[in-house]
PDB file of C-alpha atoms in Angstrom:
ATOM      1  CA  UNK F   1      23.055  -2.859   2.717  1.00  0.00           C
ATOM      2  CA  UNK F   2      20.389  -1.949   0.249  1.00  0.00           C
ATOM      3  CA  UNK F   3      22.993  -1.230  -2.916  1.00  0.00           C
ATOM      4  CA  UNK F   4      20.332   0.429  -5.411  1.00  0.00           C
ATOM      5  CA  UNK F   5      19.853   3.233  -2.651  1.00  0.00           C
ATOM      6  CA  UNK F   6      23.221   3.264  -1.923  1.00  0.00           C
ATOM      7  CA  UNK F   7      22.310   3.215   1.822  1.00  0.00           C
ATOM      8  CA  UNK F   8      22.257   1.066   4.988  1.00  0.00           C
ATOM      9  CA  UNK F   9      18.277   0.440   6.261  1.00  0.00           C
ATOM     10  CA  UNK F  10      17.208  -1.097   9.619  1.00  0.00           C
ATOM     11  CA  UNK F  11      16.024  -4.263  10.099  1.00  0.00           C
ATOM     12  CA  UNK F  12      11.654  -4.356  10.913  1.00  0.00           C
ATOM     13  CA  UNK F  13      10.684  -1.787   8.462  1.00  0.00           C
ATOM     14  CA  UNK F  14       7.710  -0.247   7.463  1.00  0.00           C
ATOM     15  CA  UNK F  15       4.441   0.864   9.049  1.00  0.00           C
ATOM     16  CA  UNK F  16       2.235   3.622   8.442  1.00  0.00           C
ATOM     17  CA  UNK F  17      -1.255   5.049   7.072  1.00  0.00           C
ATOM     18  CA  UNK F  18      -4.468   4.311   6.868  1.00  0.00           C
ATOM     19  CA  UNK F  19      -5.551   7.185   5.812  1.00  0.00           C
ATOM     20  CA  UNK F  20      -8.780   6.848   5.959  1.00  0.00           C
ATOM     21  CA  UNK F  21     -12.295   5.802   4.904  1.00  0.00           C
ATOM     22  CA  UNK F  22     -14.015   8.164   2.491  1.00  0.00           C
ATOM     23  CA  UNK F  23     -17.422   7.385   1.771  1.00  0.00           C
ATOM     24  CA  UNK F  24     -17.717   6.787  -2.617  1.00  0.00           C
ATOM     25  CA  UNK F  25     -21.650   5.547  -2.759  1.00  0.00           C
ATOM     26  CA  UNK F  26     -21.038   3.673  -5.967  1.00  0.00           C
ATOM     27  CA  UNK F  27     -23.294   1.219  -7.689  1.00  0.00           C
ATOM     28  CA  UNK F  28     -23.497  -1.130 -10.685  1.00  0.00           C
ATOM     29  CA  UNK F  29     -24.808  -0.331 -13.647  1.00  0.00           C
ATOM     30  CA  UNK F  30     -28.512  -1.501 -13.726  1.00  0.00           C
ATOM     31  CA  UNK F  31     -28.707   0.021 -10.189  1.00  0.00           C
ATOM     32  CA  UNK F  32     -27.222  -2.692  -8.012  1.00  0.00           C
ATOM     33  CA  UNK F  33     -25.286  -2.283  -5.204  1.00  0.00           C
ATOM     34  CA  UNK F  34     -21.670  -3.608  -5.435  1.00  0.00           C
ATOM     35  CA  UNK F  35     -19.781  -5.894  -2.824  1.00  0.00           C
ATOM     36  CA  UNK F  36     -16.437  -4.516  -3.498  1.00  0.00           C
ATOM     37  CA  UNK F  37     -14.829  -1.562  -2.465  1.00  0.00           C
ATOM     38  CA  UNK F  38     -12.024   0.655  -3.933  1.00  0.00           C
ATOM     39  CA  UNK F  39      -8.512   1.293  -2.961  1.00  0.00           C
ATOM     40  CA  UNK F  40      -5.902   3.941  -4.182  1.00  0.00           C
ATOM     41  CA  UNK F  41      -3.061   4.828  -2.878  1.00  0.00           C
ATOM     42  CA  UNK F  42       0.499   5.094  -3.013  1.00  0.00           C
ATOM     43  CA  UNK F  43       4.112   3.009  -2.760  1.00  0.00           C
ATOM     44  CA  UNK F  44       6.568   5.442  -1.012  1.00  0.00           C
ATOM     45  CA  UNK F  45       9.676   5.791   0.579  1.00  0.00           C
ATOM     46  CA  UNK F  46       9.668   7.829   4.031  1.00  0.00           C
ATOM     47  CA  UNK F  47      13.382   9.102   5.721  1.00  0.00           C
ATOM     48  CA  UNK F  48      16.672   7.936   4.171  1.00  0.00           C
ATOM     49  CA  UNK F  49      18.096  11.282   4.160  1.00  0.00           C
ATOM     50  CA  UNK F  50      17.593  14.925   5.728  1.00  0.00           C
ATOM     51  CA  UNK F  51      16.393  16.383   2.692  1.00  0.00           C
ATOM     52  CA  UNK F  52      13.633  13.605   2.236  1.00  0.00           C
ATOM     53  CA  UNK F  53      10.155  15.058   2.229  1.00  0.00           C
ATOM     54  CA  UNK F  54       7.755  14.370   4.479  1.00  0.00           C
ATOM     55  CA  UNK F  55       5.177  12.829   2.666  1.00  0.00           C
ATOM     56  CA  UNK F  56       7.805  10.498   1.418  1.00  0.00           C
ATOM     57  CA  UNK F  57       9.125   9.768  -2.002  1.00  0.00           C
ATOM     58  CA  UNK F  58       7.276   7.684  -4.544  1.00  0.00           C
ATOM     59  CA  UNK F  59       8.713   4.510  -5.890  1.00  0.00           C
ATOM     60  CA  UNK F  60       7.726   1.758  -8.374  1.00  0.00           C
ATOM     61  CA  UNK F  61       7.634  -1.516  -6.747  1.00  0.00           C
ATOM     62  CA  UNK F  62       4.796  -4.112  -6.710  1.00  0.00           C
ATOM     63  CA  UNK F  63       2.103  -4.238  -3.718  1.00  0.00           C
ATOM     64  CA  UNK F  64       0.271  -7.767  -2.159  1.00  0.00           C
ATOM     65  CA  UNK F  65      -3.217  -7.503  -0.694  1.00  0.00           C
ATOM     66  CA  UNK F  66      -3.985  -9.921   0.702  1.00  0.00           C
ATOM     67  CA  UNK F  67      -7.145 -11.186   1.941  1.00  0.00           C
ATOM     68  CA  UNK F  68      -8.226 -13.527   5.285  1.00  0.00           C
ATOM     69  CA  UNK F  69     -10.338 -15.644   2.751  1.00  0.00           C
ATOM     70  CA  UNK F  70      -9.784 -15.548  -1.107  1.00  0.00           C
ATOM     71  CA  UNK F  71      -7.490 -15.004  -3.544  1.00  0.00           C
ATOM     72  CA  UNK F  72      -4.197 -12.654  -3.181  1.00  0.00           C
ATOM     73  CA  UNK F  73      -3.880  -9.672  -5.751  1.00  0.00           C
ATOM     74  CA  UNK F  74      -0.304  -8.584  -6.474  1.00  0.00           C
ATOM     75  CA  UNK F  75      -0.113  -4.819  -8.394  1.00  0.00           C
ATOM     76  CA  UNK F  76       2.685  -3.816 -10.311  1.00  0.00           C
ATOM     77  CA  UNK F  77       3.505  -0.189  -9.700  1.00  0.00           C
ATOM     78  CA  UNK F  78       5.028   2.371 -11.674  1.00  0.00           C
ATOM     79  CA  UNK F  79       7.587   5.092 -10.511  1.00  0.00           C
ATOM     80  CA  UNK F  80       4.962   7.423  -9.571  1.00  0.00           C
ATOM     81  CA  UNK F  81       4.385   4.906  -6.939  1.00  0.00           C
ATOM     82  CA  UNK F  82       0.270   5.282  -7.248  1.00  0.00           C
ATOM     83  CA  UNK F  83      -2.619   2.388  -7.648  1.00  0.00           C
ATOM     84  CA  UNK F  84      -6.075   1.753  -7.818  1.00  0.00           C
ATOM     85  CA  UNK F  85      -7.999  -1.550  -7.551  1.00  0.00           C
ATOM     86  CA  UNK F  86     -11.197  -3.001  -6.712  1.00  0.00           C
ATOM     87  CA  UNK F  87     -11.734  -5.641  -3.922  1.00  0.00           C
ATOM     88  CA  UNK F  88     -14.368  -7.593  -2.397  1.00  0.00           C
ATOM     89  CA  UNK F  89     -15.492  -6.408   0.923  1.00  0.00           C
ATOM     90  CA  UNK F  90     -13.757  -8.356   3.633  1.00  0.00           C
ATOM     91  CA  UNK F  91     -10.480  -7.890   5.810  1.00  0.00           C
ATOM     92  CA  UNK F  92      -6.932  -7.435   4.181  1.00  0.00           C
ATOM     93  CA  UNK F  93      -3.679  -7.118   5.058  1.00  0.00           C
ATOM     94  CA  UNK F  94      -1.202  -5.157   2.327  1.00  0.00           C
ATOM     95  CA  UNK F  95       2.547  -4.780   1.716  1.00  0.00           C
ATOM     96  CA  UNK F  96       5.018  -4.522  -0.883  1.00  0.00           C
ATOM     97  CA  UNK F  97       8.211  -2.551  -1.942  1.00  0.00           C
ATOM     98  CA  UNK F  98      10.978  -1.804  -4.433  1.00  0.00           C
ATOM     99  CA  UNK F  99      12.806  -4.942  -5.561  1.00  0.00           C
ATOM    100  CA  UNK F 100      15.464  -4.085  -3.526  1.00  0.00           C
ATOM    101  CA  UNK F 101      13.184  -3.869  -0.580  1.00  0.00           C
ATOM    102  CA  UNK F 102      11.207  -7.533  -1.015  1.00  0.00           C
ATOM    103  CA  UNK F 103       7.837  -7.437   0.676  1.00  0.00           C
ATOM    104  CA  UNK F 104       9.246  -4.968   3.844  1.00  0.00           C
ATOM    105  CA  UNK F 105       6.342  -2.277   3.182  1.00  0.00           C
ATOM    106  CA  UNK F 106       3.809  -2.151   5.020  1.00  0.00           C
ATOM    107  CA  UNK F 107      -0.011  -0.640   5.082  1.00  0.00           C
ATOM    108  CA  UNK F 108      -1.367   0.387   8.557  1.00  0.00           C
ATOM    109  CA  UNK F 109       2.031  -1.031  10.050  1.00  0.00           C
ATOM    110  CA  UNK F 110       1.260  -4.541   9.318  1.00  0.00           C
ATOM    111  CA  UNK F 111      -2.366  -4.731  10.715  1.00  0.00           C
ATOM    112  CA  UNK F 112      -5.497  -6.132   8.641  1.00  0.00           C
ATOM    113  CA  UNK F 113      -8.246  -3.570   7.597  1.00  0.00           C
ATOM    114  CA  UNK F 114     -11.540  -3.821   6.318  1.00  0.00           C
ATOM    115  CA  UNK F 115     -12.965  -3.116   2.677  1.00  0.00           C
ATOM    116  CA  UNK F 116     -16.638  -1.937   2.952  1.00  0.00           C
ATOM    117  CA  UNK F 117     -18.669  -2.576  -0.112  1.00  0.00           C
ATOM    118  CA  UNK F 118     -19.814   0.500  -1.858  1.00  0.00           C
ATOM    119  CA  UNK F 119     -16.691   2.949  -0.007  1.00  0.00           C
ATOM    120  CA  UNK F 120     -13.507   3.702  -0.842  1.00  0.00           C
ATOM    121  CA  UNK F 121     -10.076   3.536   1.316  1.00  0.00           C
ATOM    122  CA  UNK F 122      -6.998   5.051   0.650  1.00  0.00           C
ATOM    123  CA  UNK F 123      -3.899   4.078   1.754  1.00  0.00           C
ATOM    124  CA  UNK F 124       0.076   4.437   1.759  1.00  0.00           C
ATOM    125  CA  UNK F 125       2.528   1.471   1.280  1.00  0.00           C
ATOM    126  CA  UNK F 126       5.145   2.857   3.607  1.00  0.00           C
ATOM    127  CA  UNK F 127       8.841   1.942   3.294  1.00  0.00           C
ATOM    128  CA  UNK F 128      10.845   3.539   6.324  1.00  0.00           C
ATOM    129  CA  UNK F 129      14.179   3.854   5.900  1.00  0.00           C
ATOM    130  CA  UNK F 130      16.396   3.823   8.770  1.00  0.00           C
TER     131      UNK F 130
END
């Protein structure tokens, strides 16, 4: 039993949304292509109750990407639940949550994804509750 949400979740958590690639075209000052990429996107909270929306419910929490070579960045998120970072092109994985939650929050339901230098990505850190 989670007891901040005052509600029993299931076990396996989390999955959800890559929502896609959108191209961004940006470049360094001086005219130079960059190698990273950037990422927004949300923490949120999907199901718990019936009157839960459907694009979920924002939380603060703290999100991990991290990558198959380098170092890990860890965000801190606010209660609106969004973010924005910059990362070297390569292949991540992401999760994250509430305190309550630990690390059960998941981007793309747990599967790596790719950073292209010079695009942007957003995603959702999805927590499902059960």
């Amino acid at each position: 039993m989670r007891s901040k949400y005052g509600r029993r979740f299931g076990q396996g958590v989390a999955s959800i949304a890559l929502t896609g690639l959108l191209s961004a075209g940006f470049v360094c000052p001086g005219g130079a292509a960059t190698s990273s990429g950037i990422v927004t996107g949300s923490l949120r909270i999907f199901g718990g109750t019936a009157f839960a929306p459907r694009s979920g419910v924002p939380v603060a929490g703290r999100v991990v990407f991290k990558p198959s070579r380098g170092a890990t960045h860890v965000l801190e998120v606010g209660k609106t639940g969004q973010f924005k970072i910059n990362l070297e092109e390569g292949t991540y994985t992401s999760f994250g949550g509430p305190p309550a939650w630990g690390n059960e929050c998941l981007v793309n339901g747990g599967k790596p994804f790719k950073i292209v230098a010079g695009h942007s990505l957003k995603v959702v850190v999805a927590c499902v509750a059960l």
